[in-house]
mmCIF file of C-alpha atoms and ligand atoms in Angstrom:
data_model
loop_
_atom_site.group_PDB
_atom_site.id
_atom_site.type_symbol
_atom_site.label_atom_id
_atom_site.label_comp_id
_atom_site.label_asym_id
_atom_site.label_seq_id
_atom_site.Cartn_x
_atom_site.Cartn_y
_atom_site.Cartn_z
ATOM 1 C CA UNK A 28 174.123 -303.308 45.075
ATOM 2 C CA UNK A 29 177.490 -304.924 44.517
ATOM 3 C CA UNK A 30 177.154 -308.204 42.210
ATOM 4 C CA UNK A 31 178.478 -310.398 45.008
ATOM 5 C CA UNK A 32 175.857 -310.228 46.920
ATOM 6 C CA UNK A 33 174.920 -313.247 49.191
ATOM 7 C CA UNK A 34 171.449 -314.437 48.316
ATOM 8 C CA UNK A 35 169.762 -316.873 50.981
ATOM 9 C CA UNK A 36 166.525 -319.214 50.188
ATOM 10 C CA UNK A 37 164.848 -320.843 53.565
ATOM 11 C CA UNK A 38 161.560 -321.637 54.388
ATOM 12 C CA UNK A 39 159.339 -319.151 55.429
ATOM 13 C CA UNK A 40 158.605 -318.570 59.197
ATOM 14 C CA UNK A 41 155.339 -316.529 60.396
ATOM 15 C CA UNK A 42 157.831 -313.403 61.671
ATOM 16 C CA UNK A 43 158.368 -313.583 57.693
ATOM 17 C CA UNK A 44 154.705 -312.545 56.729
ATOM 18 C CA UNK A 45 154.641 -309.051 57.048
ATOM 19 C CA UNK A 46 157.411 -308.356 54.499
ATOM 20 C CA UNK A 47 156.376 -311.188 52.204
ATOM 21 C CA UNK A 48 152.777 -309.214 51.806
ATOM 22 C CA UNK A 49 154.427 -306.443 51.409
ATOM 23 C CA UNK A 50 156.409 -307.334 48.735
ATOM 24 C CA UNK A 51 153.262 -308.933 47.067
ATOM 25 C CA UNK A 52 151.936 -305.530 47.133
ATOM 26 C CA UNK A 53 154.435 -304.097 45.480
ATOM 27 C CA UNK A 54 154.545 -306.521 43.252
ATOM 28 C CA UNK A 55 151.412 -307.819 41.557
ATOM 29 C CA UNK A 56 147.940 -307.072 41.706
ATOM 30 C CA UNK A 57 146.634 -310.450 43.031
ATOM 31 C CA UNK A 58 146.689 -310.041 47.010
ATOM 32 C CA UNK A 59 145.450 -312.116 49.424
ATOM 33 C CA UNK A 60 144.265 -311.422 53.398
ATOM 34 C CA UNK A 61 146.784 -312.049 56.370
ATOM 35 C CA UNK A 62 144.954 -315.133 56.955
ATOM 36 C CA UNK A 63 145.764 -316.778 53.781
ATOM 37 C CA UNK A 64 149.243 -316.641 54.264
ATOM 38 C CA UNK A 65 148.568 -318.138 57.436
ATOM 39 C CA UNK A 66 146.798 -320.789 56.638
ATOM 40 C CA UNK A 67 149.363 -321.569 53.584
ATOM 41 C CA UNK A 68 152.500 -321.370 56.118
ATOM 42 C CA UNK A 69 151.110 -323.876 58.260
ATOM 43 C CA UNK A 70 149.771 -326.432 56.061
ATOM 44 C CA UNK A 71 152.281 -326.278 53.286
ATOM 45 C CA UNK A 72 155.014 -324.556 55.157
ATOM 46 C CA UNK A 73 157.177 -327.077 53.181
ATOM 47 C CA UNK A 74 156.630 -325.096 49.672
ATOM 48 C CA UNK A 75 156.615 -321.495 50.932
ATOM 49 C CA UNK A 76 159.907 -319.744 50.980
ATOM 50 C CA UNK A 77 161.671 -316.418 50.869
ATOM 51 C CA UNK A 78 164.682 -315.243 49.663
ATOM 52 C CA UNK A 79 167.105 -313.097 51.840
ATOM 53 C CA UNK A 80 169.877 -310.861 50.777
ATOM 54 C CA UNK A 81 171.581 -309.363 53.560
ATOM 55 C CA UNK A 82 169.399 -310.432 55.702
ATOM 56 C CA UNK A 83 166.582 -308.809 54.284
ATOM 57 C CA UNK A 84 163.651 -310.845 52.244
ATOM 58 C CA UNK A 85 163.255 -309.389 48.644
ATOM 59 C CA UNK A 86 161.085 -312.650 47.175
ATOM 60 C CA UNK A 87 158.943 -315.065 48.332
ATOM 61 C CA UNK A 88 156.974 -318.248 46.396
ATOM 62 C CA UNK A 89 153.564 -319.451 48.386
ATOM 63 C CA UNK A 90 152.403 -323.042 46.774
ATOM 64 C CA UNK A 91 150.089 -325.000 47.726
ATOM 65 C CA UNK A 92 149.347 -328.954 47.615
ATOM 66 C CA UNK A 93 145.854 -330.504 45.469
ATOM 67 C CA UNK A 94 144.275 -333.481 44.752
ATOM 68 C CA UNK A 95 142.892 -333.366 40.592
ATOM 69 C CA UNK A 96 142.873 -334.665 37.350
ATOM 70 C CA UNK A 97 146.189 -335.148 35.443
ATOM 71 C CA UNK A 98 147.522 -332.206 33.175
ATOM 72 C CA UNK A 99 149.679 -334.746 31.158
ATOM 73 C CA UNK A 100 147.484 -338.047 32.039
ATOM 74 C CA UNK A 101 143.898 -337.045 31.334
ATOM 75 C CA UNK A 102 141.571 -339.227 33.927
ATOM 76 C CA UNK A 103 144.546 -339.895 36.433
ATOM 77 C CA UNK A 104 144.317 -338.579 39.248
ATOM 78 C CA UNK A 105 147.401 -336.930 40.888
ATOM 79 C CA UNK A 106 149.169 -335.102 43.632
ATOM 80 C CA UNK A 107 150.243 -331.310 42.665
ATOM 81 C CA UNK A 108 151.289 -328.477 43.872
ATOM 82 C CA UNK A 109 150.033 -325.145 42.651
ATOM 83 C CA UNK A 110 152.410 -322.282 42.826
ATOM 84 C CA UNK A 111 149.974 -319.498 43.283
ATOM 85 C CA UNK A 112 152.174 -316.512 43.967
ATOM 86 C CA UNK A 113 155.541 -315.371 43.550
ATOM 87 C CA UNK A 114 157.328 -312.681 43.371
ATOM 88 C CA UNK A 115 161.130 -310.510 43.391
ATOM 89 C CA UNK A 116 161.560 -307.082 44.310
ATOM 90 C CA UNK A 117 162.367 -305.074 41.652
ATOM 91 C CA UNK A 118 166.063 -304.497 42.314
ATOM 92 C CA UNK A 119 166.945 -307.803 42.581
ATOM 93 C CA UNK A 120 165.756 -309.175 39.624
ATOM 94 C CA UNK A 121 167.594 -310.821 36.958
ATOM 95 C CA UNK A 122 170.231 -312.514 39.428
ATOM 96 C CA UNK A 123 168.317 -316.090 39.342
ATOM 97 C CA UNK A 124 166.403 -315.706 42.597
ATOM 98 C CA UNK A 125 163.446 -316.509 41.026
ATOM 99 C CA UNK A 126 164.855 -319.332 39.351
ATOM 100 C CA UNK A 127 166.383 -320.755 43.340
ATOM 101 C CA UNK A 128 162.887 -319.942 44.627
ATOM 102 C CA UNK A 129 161.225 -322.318 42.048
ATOM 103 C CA UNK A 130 163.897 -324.977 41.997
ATOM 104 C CA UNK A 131 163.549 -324.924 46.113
ATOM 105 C CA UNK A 132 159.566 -325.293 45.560
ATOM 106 C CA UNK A 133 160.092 -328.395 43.047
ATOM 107 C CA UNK A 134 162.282 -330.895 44.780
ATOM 108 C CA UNK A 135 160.154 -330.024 48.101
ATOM 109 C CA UNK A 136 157.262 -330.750 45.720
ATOM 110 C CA UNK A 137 158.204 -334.206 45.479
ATOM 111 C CA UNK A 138 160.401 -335.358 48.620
ATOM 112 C CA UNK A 139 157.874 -333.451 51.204
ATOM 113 C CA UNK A 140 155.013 -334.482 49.391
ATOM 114 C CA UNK A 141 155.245 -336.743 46.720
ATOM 115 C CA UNK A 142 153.529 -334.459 44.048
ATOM 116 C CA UNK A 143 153.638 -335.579 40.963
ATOM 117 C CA UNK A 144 152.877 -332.491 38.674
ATOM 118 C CA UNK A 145 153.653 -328.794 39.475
ATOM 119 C CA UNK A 146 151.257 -326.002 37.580
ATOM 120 C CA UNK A 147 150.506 -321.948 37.977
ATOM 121 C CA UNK A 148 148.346 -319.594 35.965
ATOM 122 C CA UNK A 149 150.275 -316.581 34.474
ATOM 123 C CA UNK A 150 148.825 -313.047 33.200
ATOM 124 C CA UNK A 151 149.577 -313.500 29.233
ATOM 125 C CA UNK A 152 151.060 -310.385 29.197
ATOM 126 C CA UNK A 153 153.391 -311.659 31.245
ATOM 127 C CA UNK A 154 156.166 -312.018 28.982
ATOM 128 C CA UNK A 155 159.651 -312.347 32.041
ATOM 129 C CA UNK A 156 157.014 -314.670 34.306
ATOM 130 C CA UNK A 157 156.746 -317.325 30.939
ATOM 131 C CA UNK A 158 160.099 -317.164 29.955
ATOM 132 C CA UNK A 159 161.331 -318.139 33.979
ATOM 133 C CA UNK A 160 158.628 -320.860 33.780
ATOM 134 C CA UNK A 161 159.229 -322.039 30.407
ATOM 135 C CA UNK A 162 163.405 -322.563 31.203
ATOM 136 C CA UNK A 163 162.590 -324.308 34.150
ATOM 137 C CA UNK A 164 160.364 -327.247 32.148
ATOM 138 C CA UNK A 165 157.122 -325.732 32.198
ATOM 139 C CA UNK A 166 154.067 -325.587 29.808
ATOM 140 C CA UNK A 167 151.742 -323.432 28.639
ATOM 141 C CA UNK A 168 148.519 -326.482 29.578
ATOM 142 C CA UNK A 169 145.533 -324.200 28.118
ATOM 143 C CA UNK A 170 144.696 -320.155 28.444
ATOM 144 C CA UNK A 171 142.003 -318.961 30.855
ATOM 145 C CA UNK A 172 140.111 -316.606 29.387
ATOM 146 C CA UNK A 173 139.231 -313.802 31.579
ATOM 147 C CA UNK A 174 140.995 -315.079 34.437
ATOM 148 C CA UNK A 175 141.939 -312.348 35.862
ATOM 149 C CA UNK A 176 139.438 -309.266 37.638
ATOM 150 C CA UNK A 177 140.306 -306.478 35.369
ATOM 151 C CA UNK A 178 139.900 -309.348 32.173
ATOM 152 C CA UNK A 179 143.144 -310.293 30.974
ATOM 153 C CA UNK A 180 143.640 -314.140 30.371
ATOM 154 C CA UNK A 181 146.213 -316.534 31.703
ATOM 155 C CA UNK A 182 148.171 -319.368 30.784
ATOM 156 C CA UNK A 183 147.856 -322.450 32.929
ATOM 157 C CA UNK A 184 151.147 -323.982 32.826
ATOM 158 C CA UNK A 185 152.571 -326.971 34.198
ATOM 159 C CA UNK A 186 155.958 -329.106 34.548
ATOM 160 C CA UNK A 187 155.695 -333.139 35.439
ATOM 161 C CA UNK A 188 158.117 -333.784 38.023
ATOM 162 C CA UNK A 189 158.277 -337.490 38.258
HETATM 163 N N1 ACO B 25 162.704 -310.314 30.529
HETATM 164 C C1 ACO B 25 162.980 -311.455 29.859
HETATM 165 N N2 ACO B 25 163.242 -312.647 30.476
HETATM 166 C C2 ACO B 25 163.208 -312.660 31.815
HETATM 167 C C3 ACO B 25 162.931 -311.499 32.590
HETATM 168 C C4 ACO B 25 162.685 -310.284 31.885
HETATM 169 N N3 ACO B 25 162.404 -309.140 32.530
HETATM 170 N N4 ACO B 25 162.958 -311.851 33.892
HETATM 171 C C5 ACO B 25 163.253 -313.153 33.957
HETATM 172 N N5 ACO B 25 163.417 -313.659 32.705
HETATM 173 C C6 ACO B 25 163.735 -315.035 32.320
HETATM 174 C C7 ACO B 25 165.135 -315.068 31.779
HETATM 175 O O1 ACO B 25 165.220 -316.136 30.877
HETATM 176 C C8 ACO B 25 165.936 -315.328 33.040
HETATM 177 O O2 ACO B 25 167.194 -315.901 32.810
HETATM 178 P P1 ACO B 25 168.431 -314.908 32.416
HETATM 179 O O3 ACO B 25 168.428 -313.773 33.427
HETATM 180 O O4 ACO B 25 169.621 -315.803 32.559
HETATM 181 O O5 ACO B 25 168.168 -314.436 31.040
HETATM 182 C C9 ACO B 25 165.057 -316.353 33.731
HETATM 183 O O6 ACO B 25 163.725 -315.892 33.484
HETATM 184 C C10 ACO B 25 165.298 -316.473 35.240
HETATM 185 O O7 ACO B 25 165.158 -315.213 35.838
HETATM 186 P P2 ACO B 25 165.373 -314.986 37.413
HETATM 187 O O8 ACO B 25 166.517 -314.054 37.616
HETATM 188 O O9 ACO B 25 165.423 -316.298 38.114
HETATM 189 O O10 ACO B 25 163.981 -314.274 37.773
HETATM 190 P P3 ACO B 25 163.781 -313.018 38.765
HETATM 191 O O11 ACO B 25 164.427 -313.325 40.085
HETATM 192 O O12 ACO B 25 164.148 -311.791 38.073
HETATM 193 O O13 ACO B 25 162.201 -313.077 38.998
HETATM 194 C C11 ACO B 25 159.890 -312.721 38.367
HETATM 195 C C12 ACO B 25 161.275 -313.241 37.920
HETATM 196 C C13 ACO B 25 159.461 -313.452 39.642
HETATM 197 C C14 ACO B 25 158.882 -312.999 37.260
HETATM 198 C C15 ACO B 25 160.033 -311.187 38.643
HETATM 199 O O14 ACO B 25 160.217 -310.536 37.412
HETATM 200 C C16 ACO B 25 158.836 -310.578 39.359
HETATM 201 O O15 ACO B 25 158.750 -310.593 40.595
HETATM 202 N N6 ACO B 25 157.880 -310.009 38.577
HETATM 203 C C17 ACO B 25 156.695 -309.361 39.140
HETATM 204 C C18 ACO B 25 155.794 -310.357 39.829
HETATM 205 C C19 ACO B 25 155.352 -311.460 38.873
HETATM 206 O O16 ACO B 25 155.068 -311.236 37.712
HETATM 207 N N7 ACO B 25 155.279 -312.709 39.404
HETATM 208 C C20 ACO B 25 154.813 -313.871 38.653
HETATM 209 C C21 ACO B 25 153.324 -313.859 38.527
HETATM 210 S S1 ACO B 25 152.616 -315.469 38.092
HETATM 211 C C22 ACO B 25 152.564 -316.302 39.589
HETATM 212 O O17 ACO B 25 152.822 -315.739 40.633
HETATM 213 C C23 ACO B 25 152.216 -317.775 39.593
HETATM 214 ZN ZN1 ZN B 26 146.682 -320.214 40.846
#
């Protein structure tokens, strides 16, 4: 891969899915049926997008919109979106597509849907995944313990956004 390679962030479209599971695969050990990504595309098609480079998607980010309690405002209720997967194949890492995924998700966040708070959960192991979270404003809210199937905890993070 030469380093001027032309990196591309859109929304995603349903001829997207296949790859974007595939690359989920590949890439964590949280998957989800075809029908989830369904359902996400069509009701918050707004917050899901992939990344192309030469016209072929190597990361995606699937968020979705929810109505709860304030991270930052306890007893206020508030609009947020909940980044629940994302993910960069492994030879294109390190090149900020992560970074233009996220930053895509965030202003859609609030001009698409007025969300006032943006929050994940994160494997605490998962030393790159804080760091890219933590530059971009977020943080670490409370751990989870046992969060995940095989028992490791996570870090519920969030980043106000207005
Ligand atoms: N080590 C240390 N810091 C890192 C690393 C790393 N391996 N990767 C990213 N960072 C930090 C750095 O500060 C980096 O900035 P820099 O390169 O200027 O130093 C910053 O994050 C931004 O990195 P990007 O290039 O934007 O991130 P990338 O495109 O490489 O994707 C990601 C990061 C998504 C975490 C990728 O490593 C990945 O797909 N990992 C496997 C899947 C995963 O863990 N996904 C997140 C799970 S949590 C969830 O989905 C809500
Ligand atoms: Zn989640």
């Amino acid at each position: 891969m030469n380093s001027a390679m032309h990196i591309r962030i859109r929304p995603a479209s349903e001829k997207d899915i296949d790859y974007v599971i595939a690359i989920n695969i590949e890439c964590l050990p949280e998957h989800y049926p075809l029908s989830f990504w369904l359902e996400h595309l069509n009701k918050y098609g707004d917050v899901f997008y992939v990344a192309e480079v030469d016209d072929s998607i190597v990361g995606y980010v699937l968020t979705r919109i929810e109505e709860g309690e304030s991270f930052f405002d306890p007893n206020k209720k508030v609009k947020k979106g909940h980044i629940v997967s994302i993910a960069v194949r492994e030879g294109f890492r390190r090149r900020g597509i992560a970074t233009y995924l996220l930053s895509a998700v965030l202003g859609a966040l609030g001009y698409s849907y007025d969300a006032s708070e943006a929050y994940l959960e994160v494997r605490v192991s998962n030393a790159p995944a804080i760091k890219l979270y933590e530059k971009l404003g977020f943080v670490i809210i409370k751990r989870l313990e046992e969060y995940y199937l095989d028992g490791e905890d996570a870090y519920l993070m969030a980043k106000k956004l207005k």
